Tab-separated table of C-alpha atoms and ligand atoms in Angstrom:
chain	number	residue	atom	x	y	z
A	1	MET	CA	0.000	0.000	0.000
A	2	PRO	CA	1.479	3.393	-0.916
A	3	GLN	CA	2.164	5.834	1.920
A	4	MET	CA	1.383	9.449	1.154
A	5	ASN	CA	4.476	11.631	0.927
A	6	ALA	CA	4.345	13.568	4.227
A	7	ASN	CA	5.134	16.841	2.418
A	8	LEU	CA	1.705	16.654	0.799
A	9	ASN	CA	0.162	17.548	4.145
A	10	HIS	CA	0.773	21.194	3.234
A	11	GLN	CA	-0.912	20.928	-0.118
A	12	PHE	CA	-4.556	20.682	0.797
A	13	ASN	CA	-7.355	23.181	0.527
A	14	THR	CA	-7.285	24.869	3.934
A	15	ASN	CA	-11.093	24.910	4.062
A	16	LEU	CA	-10.943	21.142	4.485
A	17	SER	CA	-9.621	21.644	8.009
A	18	ARG	CA	-12.907	23.454	8.815
A	19	VAL	CA	-14.903	20.290	8.217
A	20	GLN	CA	-15.045	17.294	10.542
A	21	PRO	CA	-16.391	13.830	9.738
A	22	THR	CA	-20.083	13.969	10.595
A	23	PRO	CA	-20.534	12.784	14.197
A	24	ILE	CA	-23.793	11.111	13.129
A	25	ARG	CA	-21.914	8.638	10.960
A	26	VAL	CA	-19.239	8.121	13.614
A	27	PHE	CA	-21.871	7.468	16.306
A	28	ASP	CA	-23.836	5.166	14.020
A	29	ASN	CA	-20.718	3.225	12.993
A	30	ASN	CA	-19.706	2.708	16.613
A	31	ALA	CA	-23.207	1.708	17.687
A	32	SER	CA	-23.477	-0.721	14.760
A	33	LYS	CA	-20.597	-2.732	16.231
A	34	ILE	CA	-22.656	-3.559	19.338
A	35	PRO	CA	-24.075	-7.080	18.822
A	36	GLY	CA	-27.872	-7.243	18.653
A	37	ILE	CA	-28.368	-3.466	18.711
A	38	VAL	CA	-31.654	-2.057	17.354
A	39	LYS	CA	-30.936	0.917	15.150
A	40	LEU	CA	-33.224	3.929	14.980
A	41	THR	CA	-30.432	5.984	13.490
A	42	LEU	CA	-30.926	5.774	9.768
A	43	GLY	CA	-32.181	8.661	7.685
A	44	GLU	CA	-33.297	6.491	4.828
A	45	PRO	CA	-36.429	4.509	3.988
A	46	ASP	CA	-36.416	0.824	4.920
A	47	PHE	CA	-38.676	0.026	1.941
A	48	ASN	CA	-37.593	-1.464	-1.357
A	49	VAL	CA	-37.640	0.628	-4.503
A	50	PRO	CA	-41.210	0.514	-5.949
A	51	ASP	CA	-41.639	-1.979	-8.814
A	52	VAL	CA	-42.670	0.704	-11.258
A	53	ALA	CA	-39.296	2.419	-10.757
A	54	LYS	CA	-37.299	-0.823	-10.912
A	55	LYS	CA	-38.976	-1.764	-14.186
A	56	ALA	CA	-38.182	1.634	-15.689
A	57	ALA	CA	-34.511	1.266	-14.690
A	58	ILE	CA	-34.327	-2.231	-16.217
A	59	GLN	CA	-36.021	-1.000	-19.396
A	60	SER	CA	-33.476	1.796	-19.642
A	61	ILE	CA	-30.598	-0.691	-19.347
A	62	ASN	CA	-32.127	-3.037	-21.941
A	63	ASP	CA	-32.676	-0.102	-24.287
A	64	ASN	CA	-28.933	0.588	-24.143
A	65	ASP	CA	-29.677	3.928	-22.597
A	66	SER	CA	-26.043	4.380	-21.732
A	67	HIS	CA	-24.819	7.713	-22.992
A	68	TYR	CA	-24.165	11.149	-21.574
A	69	SER	CA	-27.475	12.929	-21.215
A	70	ALA	CA	-27.939	16.682	-21.027
A	71	GLY	CA	-26.154	18.008	-17.923
A	72	SER	CA	-29.511	19.062	-16.523
A	73	GLY	CA	-30.897	15.542	-16.919
A	74	THR	CA	-33.037	13.749	-19.483
A	75	PRO	CA	-35.903	15.781	-20.985
A	76	GLN	CA	-38.322	13.026	-19.834
A	77	LEU	CA	-37.285	13.330	-16.209
A	78	ARG	CA	-37.214	17.116	-16.244
A	79	GLN	CA	-40.732	17.126	-17.696
A	80	ALA	CA	-41.868	14.599	-15.071
A	81	ILE	CA	-40.437	16.876	-12.370
A	82	ALA	CA	-42.132	19.945	-13.876
A	83	ASN	CA	-45.450	18.055	-13.867
A	84	TYR	CA	-44.861	16.920	-10.289
A	85	LEU	CA	-44.136	20.452	-9.066
A	86	GLN	CA	-47.218	21.745	-10.863
A	87	ASN	CA	-49.605	18.986	-9.847
A	88	ARG	CA	-48.495	18.449	-6.273
A	89	TYR	CA	-47.400	21.938	-5.173
A	90	ASP	CA	-48.880	24.339	-7.706
A	91	LEU	CA	-45.396	25.524	-8.723
A	92	THR	CA	-44.704	26.365	-12.360
A	93	TYR	CA	-41.216	25.681	-13.694
A	94	ASP	CA	-40.032	25.274	-17.258
A	95	ALA	CA	-38.542	21.825	-17.823
A	96	ASP	CA	-35.904	23.142	-20.241
A	97	SER	CA	-34.478	26.119	-18.420
A	98	GLU	CA	-35.553	25.993	-14.788
A	99	ILE	CA	-34.996	22.412	-13.616
A	100	ALA	CA	-31.831	20.337	-13.248
A	101	VAL	CA	-31.501	16.745	-12.082
A	102	THR	CA	-28.766	16.261	-9.493
A	103	ILE	CA	-26.927	13.430	-7.759
A	104	GLY	CA	-29.310	13.330	-4.820
A	105	ALA	CA	-30.454	16.444	-3.011
A	106	THR	CA	-26.917	16.494	-1.607
A	107	GLU	CA	-25.399	17.647	-4.870
A	108	ALA	CA	-28.174	20.213	-5.285
A	109	ILE	CA	-27.272	21.691	-1.879
A	110	TYR	CA	-23.593	21.774	-2.811
A	111	ALA	CA	-24.080	23.256	-6.293
A	112	SER	CA	-26.499	25.915	-4.981
A	113	LEU	CA	-24.180	27.024	-2.194
A	114	PHE	CA	-21.112	26.892	-4.461
A	115	ALA	CA	-22.799	29.233	-6.931
A	116	ILE	CA	-23.471	31.786	-4.194
A	117	ILE	CA	-20.706	31.777	-1.605
A	118	ASN	CA	-17.521	33.785	-1.670
A	119	LYS	CA	-15.021	33.652	1.192
A	120	GLY	CA	-16.535	35.083	4.380
A	121	ASP	CA	-20.129	35.132	3.135
A	122	GLN	CA	-22.686	34.216	5.747
A	123	VAL	CA	-25.514	31.711	5.420
A	124	LEU	CA	-28.403	31.620	7.876
A	125	ILE	CA	-29.281	28.129	9.033
A	126	PRO	CA	-32.180	27.565	11.451
A	127	THR	CA	-31.186	24.778	13.840
A	128	PRO	CA	-31.324	21.989	14.885
A	129	THR	CA	-30.924	20.781	11.313
A	130	PHE	CA	-29.251	18.454	8.829
A	131	PRO	CA	-25.512	19.039	9.479
A	132	LEU	CA	-24.512	18.894	5.829
A	133	TYR	CA	-25.478	22.526	5.205
A	134	GLU	CA	-22.953	23.867	7.689
A	135	ALA	CA	-20.258	21.465	6.474
A	136	ILE	CA	-20.677	22.633	2.878
A	137	VAL	CA	-20.718	26.302	3.869
A	138	ASN	CA	-17.471	25.745	5.782
A	139	LEU	CA	-15.914	23.822	2.916
A	140	LEU	CA	-16.656	26.739	0.624
A	141	GLY	CA	-15.025	29.245	2.982
A	142	GLY	CA	-18.296	30.754	4.152
A	143	GLU	CA	-19.673	31.198	7.650
A	144	ALA	CA	-22.757	29.367	8.901
A	145	ILE	CA	-24.940	31.441	11.236
A	146	ASN	CA	-27.101	29.131	13.342
A	147	ILE	CA	-30.499	30.418	14.418
A	148	ASP	CA	-31.649	28.336	17.369
A	149	THR	CA	-35.375	27.630	16.937
A	150	SER	CA	-35.804	25.400	20.000
A	151	ASP	CA	-37.710	28.052	21.969
A	152	ASN	CA	-40.304	28.376	19.188
A	153	ASP	CA	-41.233	24.699	18.703
A	154	PHE	CA	-38.404	24.372	16.140
A	155	VAL	CA	-40.007	26.844	13.750
A	156	LEU	CA	-38.114	29.908	12.539
A	157	SER	CA	-40.096	32.979	13.534
A	158	PRO	CA	-40.096	36.181	11.474
A	159	ASP	CA	-38.691	38.023	14.501
A	160	ALA	CA	-35.770	35.608	14.911
A	161	LEU	CA	-35.081	35.979	11.199
A	162	LYS	CA	-35.179	39.779	11.407
A	163	LYS	CA	-32.807	39.710	14.379
A	164	ALA	CA	-30.324	37.462	12.575
A	165	LEU	CA	-30.421	39.780	9.569
A	166	ALA	CA	-29.867	42.827	11.754
A	167	ASP	CA	-26.971	41.170	13.601
A	168	HIS	CA	-24.994	40.075	10.544
A	169	ASP	CA	-23.600	42.126	7.669
A	170	HIS	CA	-22.614	39.570	5.071
A	171	VAL	CA	-25.620	37.288	4.801
A	172	LYS	CA	-26.064	35.945	1.293
A	173	ALA	CA	-28.469	33.070	1.740
A	174	ILE	CA	-30.737	31.141	4.056
A	175	VAL	CA	-31.283	27.378	4.078
A	176	LEU	CA	-34.758	26.236	5.089
A	177	ASN	CA	-35.530	22.551	5.521
A	178	TYR	CA	-39.152	21.525	5.956
A	179	PRO	CA	-40.370	18.971	6.844
A	180	SER	CA	-37.268	18.949	8.970
A	181	ASN	CA	-34.549	16.481	9.622
A	182	PRO	CA	-34.223	16.005	12.623
A	183	THR	CA	-37.405	17.424	14.175
A	184	GLY	CA	-40.112	16.339	11.726
A	185	VAL	CA	-41.566	19.827	12.114
A	186	THR	CA	-42.920	21.506	9.040
A	187	TYR	CA	-44.240	24.972	8.244
A	188	SER	CA	-47.813	25.932	7.507
A	189	ALA	CA	-48.526	28.148	4.504
A	190	ASP	CA	-49.104	31.062	6.899
A	191	GLN	CA	-45.783	30.519	8.667
A	192	LEU	CA	-43.968	30.387	5.334
A	193	LYS	CA	-45.757	33.493	4.106
A	194	ALA	CA	-44.652	35.389	7.221
A	195	ILE	CA	-41.023	34.375	6.640
A	196	ALA	CA	-41.302	35.096	2.928
A	197	ASP	CA	-42.581	38.607	3.699
A	198	VAL	CA	-39.353	39.302	5.611
A	199	LEU	CA	-37.135	37.728	2.957
A	200	ALA	CA	-38.878	39.537	0.096
A	201	ASP	CA	-37.347	42.789	1.369
A	202	THR	CA	-33.825	41.324	1.139
A	203	ASP	CA	-31.623	40.065	-1.666
A	204	LEU	CA	-31.013	36.735	0.060
A	205	VAL	CA	-31.098	33.538	-1.928
A	206	VAL	CA	-33.466	31.063	-0.291
A	207	ILE	CA	-32.404	27.432	-0.494
A	208	ALA	CA	-35.534	25.419	0.301
A	209	ASP	CA	-34.667	21.785	0.993
A	210	GLU	CA	-38.016	20.042	0.582
A	211	ILE	CA	-36.731	16.478	0.259
A	212	TYR	CA	-39.401	15.246	2.729
A	213	SER	CA	-42.286	17.137	1.059
A	214	GLU	CA	-44.227	13.961	0.236
A	215	LEU	CA	-44.021	12.699	3.806
A	216	ILE	CA	-46.512	14.990	5.504
A	217	TYR	CA	-49.119	13.381	7.727
A	218	GLY	CA	-52.329	15.348	7.518
A	219	GLY	CA	-52.455	18.508	5.459
A	220	HIS	CA	-50.430	19.312	2.398
A	221	HIS	CA	-46.961	20.601	1.734
A	222	THR	CA	-46.533	24.232	0.712
A	223	SER	CA	-43.276	25.520	-0.751
A	224	ILE	CA	-41.885	28.946	0.086
A	225	ALA	CA	-41.467	29.283	-3.689
A	226	LYS	CA	-45.232	29.918	-3.775
A	227	PHE	CA	-44.521	33.292	-2.184
A	228	ILE	CA	-41.019	34.340	-3.310
A	229	PRO	CA	-40.189	32.295	-6.431
A	230	GLY	CA	-37.788	34.902	-7.788
A	231	GLN	CA	-35.201	34.313	-5.044
A	232	THR	CA	-35.862	30.652	-4.182
A	233	ILE	CA	-34.096	27.467	-5.206
A	234	VAL	CA	-36.374	24.495	-4.524
A	235	LEU	CA	-34.476	21.288	-3.772
A	236	ASN	CA	-36.133	17.905	-3.730
A	237	GLY	CA	-35.635	14.404	-5.077
A	238	ALA	CA	-36.663	10.791	-5.208
A	239	SER	CA	-34.517	9.538	-2.322
A	240	LYS	CA	-37.136	9.682	0.422
A	241	SER	CA	-40.482	9.653	-1.415
A	242	GLY	CA	-39.297	6.883	-3.758
A	243	ALA	CA	-37.245	4.942	-1.190
A	244	MET	CA	-34.335	5.126	-3.598
A	245	THR	CA	-31.489	6.803	-1.725
A	246	GLY	CA	-28.943	4.647	-3.553
A	247	TYR	CA	-30.172	5.704	-6.995
A	248	ARG	CA	-28.993	9.237	-6.149
A	249	ILE	CA	-31.649	11.290	-7.912
A	250	GLY	CA	-32.372	14.792	-6.671
A	251	PHE	CA	-33.312	18.000	-8.438
A	252	MET	CA	-33.298	21.754	-8.153
A	253	ALA	CA	-35.808	24.200	-9.591
A	254	ALA	CA	-35.238	27.938	-9.806
A	255	PRO	CA	-35.689	30.919	-12.147
A	256	ALA	CA	-33.658	30.483	-15.354
A	257	GLU	CA	-31.128	33.191	-14.474
A	258	LEU	CA	-30.370	31.505	-11.159
A	259	MET	CA	-30.359	28.061	-12.699
A	260	LYS	CA	-27.861	29.163	-15.364
A	261	ARG	CA	-25.278	29.838	-12.639
A	262	ILE	CA	-26.001	26.840	-10.468
A	263	GLY	CA	-26.294	24.625	-13.535
A	264	MET	CA	-22.764	25.648	-14.513
A	265	VAL	CA	-21.381	24.388	-11.202
A	266	HIS	CA	-23.495	21.264	-11.497
A	267	SER	CA	-22.412	20.310	-15.007
A	268	ILE	CA	-18.733	20.973	-14.287
A	269	MET	CA	-18.961	18.732	-11.226
A	270	ILE	CA	-20.961	15.796	-12.519
A	271	THR	CA	-21.432	16.058	-16.333
A	272	SER	CA	-24.761	14.230	-16.069
A	273	PRO	CA	-26.600	11.840	-13.733
A	274	SER	CA	-26.891	8.115	-14.477
A	275	ASP	CA	-29.401	7.136	-17.197
A	276	PRO	CA	-31.070	4.110	-15.508
A	277	ALA	CA	-31.466	6.016	-12.236
A	278	MET	CA	-33.092	8.926	-14.058
A	279	ALA	CA	-35.414	6.544	-15.901
A	280	ALA	CA	-36.413	4.994	-12.570
A	281	ALA	CA	-37.304	8.377	-11.109
A	282	VAL	CA	-39.708	9.354	-13.922
A	283	PRO	CA	-42.635	7.230	-12.645
A	284	ILE	CA	-41.919	8.220	-9.039
A	285	PHE	CA	-42.601	11.849	-9.925
A	286	ASP	CA	-45.205	11.439	-12.623
A	287	SER	CA	-47.295	8.285	-12.551
A	288	ASP	CA	-50.250	6.989	-10.574
A	289	ASP	CA	-48.344	3.846	-9.586
A	290	GLY	CA	-45.387	5.864	-8.355
A	291	HIS	CA	-47.598	8.169	-6.346
A	292	GLN	CA	-49.495	5.229	-4.865
A	293	ALA	CA	-46.220	3.593	-3.807
A	294	THR	CA	-45.278	6.775	-1.935
A	295	LEU	CA	-48.714	6.936	-0.312
A	296	ASP	CA	-48.439	3.307	0.849
A	297	MET	CA	-45.055	3.972	2.464
A	298	LYS	CA	-46.402	7.139	4.038
A	299	ALA	CA	-49.280	5.218	5.623
A	300	ALA	CA	-46.784	2.797	7.183
A	301	TYR	CA	-44.617	5.657	8.477
A	302	GLU	CA	-47.644	7.345	9.981
A	303	ALA	CA	-48.656	4.234	11.942
A	304	ARG	CA	-45.086	3.874	13.230
A	305	ARG	CA	-44.916	7.543	14.176
A	306	ASP	CA	-48.135	7.279	16.177
A	307	PHE	CA	-46.854	4.197	17.992
A	308	LEU	CA	-43.452	5.697	18.772
A	309	VAL	CA	-44.723	9.088	19.925
A	310	ALA	CA	-47.296	7.541	22.287
A	311	ALA	CA	-44.762	5.059	23.672
A	312	LEU	CA	-42.117	7.710	24.305
A	313	GLN	CA	-44.619	10.032	25.955
A	314	LYS	CA	-45.551	7.195	28.306
A	315	LEU	CA	-41.880	6.913	29.236
A	316	ASP	CA	-41.796	10.634	30.127
A	317	PHE	CA	-39.974	11.860	27.048
A	318	THR	CA	-41.326	15.211	25.906
A	319	VAL	CA	-42.445	14.757	22.312
A	320	THR	CA	-44.614	16.865	20.061
A	321	THR	CA	-46.158	14.753	17.323
A	322	PRO	CA	-44.105	15.570	14.229
A	323	ARG	CA	-46.079	16.383	11.091
A	324	GLY	CA	-43.525	15.235	8.554
A	325	ALA	CA	-40.428	13.244	7.546
A	326	PHE	CA	-39.700	10.038	9.523
A	327	TYR	CA	-38.076	11.297	12.697
A	328	VAL	CA	-39.184	11.891	16.256
A	329	PHE	CA	-37.202	14.501	18.169
A	330	ALA	CA	-37.691	13.605	21.805
A	331	LYS	CA	-36.561	15.481	24.898
A	332	ILE	CA	-34.876	13.189	27.399
A	333	PRO	CA	-36.919	12.659	30.615
A	334	ALA	CA	-36.037	15.315	33.190
A	335	ASP	CA	-34.657	12.775	35.697
A	336	GLN	CA	-32.096	11.569	33.129
A	337	GLY	CA	-30.236	14.879	32.904
A	338	THR	CA	-29.680	16.922	29.772
A	339	ASP	CA	-26.528	15.391	28.309
A	340	ASP	CA	-27.876	13.840	25.113
A	341	VAL	CA	-24.542	12.364	24.004
A	342	LYS	CA	-24.105	10.670	27.378
A	343	PHE	CA	-27.666	9.372	27.371
A	344	ALA	CA	-27.486	8.128	23.767
A	345	THR	CA	-24.151	6.429	24.479
A	346	LYS	CA	-25.579	4.679	27.537
A	347	LEU	CA	-28.691	3.721	25.604
A	348	ALA	CA	-26.529	2.166	22.887
A	349	GLN	CA	-24.075	0.398	25.194
A	350	GLU	CA	-26.390	-0.748	27.973
A	351	GLY	CA	-29.828	-0.621	26.366
A	352	LYS	CA	-28.784	-1.823	22.905
A	353	VAL	CA	-30.804	0.854	21.123
A	354	ALA	CA	-29.074	3.294	18.802
A	355	VAL	CA	-30.460	6.803	18.357
A	356	ILE	CA	-28.691	10.041	17.405
A	357	PRO	CA	-27.891	12.701	20.044
A	358	GLY	CA	-29.823	15.890	19.322
A	359	SER	CA	-26.820	18.166	19.791
A	360	TYR	CA	-25.287	16.699	16.626
A	361	PHE	CA	-27.875	18.737	14.720
A	362	GLY	CA	-26.663	22.096	15.982
A	363	ASP	CA	-27.789	24.753	18.460
A	364	GLY	CA	-31.035	23.907	20.225
A	365	GLY	CA	-30.667	20.148	19.902
A	366	GLU	CA	-29.043	19.660	23.310
A	367	GLY	CA	-31.057	17.400	25.594
A	368	TYR	CA	-32.902	15.742	22.706
A	369	LEU	CA	-32.600	12.487	20.781
A	370	ARG	CA	-33.478	11.856	17.149
A	371	LEU	CA	-35.233	8.546	16.623
A	372	SER	CA	-35.831	7.458	13.049
A	373	TYR	CA	-38.933	5.395	12.430
A	374	ALA	CA	-37.754	4.355	8.979
A	375	THR	CA	-37.573	0.857	10.396
A	376	SER	CA	-40.046	-1.958	11.030
A	377	MET	CA	-42.778	-1.818	13.663
A	378	ASP	CA	-41.161	-4.883	15.274
A	379	ASN	CA	-37.902	-2.992	15.658
A	380	LEU	CA	-39.716	-0.006	17.106
A	381	LYS	CA	-41.513	-2.202	19.647
A	382	LEU	CA	-38.266	-3.871	20.651
A	383	ALA	CA	-36.542	-0.497	20.935
A	384	VAL	CA	-39.302	0.880	23.161
A	385	ASP	CA	-39.157	-2.195	25.445
A	386	ARG	CA	-35.416	-1.792	25.782
A	387	ILE	CA	-35.616	1.952	26.477
A	388	LYS	CA	-38.195	1.194	29.164
A	389	ASP	CA	-35.893	-1.420	30.724
A	390	LEU	CA	-32.997	0.995	30.780
A	391	LEU	CA	-35.053	3.753	32.395
A	392	ASN	CA	-36.338	1.319	35.026
A	393	LYS	CA	-32.873	0.165	35.996
B	1	PLP	C1	-32.799	17.312	4.984
B	1	PLP	C2	-32.056	16.454	4.038
B	1	PLP	N1	-31.637	16.970	2.877
B	1	PLP	C3	-30.954	16.236	1.992
B	1	PLP	C4	-30.651	14.913	2.250
B	1	PLP	C5	-29.866	14.144	1.242
B	1	PLP	O1	-30.697	13.615	0.273
B	1	PLP	P1	-30.114	12.744	-0.919
B	1	PLP	O2	-29.951	11.350	-0.421
B	1	PLP	O3	-31.164	12.852	-1.990
B	1	PLP	O4	-28.814	13.337	-1.339
B	1	PLP	C6	-31.054	14.332	3.448
B	1	PLP	C7	-30.706	12.937	3.767
B	1	PLP	O5	-30.833	12.450	4.859
B	1	PLP	C8	-31.773	15.124	4.362
B	1	PLP	O6	-32.200	14.621	5.537
């Protein structure tokens, strides 16, 4: 095995030293080594890819669909996405100039931020949230400004937004994620409108990560792009709604002038997404079978959520029923202290249940645990029994 020449240590992009390996992965990897552990750590569906999507991928392979596509994705998939945005969320985007298919929502987040951030630029990030945003901002030489939302039921209030804007001089963008990883909280149309009214008076770019938009239990998803489309980049994808995280299909939608810039970053980075994966995503976004598959998975998630929330409340965790995604963000019972890393470590080592400490999701997550219910009901029942045993010890 070759050893790296030690002199190369000086050759790296200095921004890399601002990024740490995500503690979520580290915690999950360590917990996974514990024999017999039940894992409620994963942020990905436990369902198989729907048949309609598998068949489309196989058809694409058999059709020798194996060439570079347009950088923004195949016309079929972009049209399917345009139809999806119109039909599901009443958003109008042109398939040719305002939509690009990305390698998961992850690449869409990266390309969007890359197109915006210069060294020292600030990005507002309501927390607790998905840690990738801050990591990418740091990697790009920007500065992430956390806005702790824990005292407002994990919802960004217009006043907190105004304060953050008044307190910082170099804010270029804001990242909003709803329904949220890790809290499962989502925004009503009125809440979004109130935030949009504040943002409309600024020249901030709004990065709206709506990857969990199809997983809303009761009510319907509204995008902030309904109110301020001219400054919003909508990010979404097939990973969660189509249970196809490994196919790596995401997308971004934005006004053509914005998309031109982000699309440049995107095509330089990836050339084009994979043909069979794009073919698989078409029916997820734009067919009755694909939609039904998502609805079936959603019904299963909802039943699991209801079970888990009720069970945790009985064990004296403080939990508000989350309206979206597949996470419960539970406050540790008062008699167990407030150190979430300590509690989660004990729960993994002694209770054999793996969950993610809330503080790993940024300011406001201290004292909480994120439990993913993207796992079977049997696993959830076992996990609850074990948590109960640990608390009774
Ligand atoms: C809020 C949020 N955004 C983006 C992603 C990444 O999505 P993808 O797998 O499509 O890259 C995740 C994955 O967990 C997520 O929770």
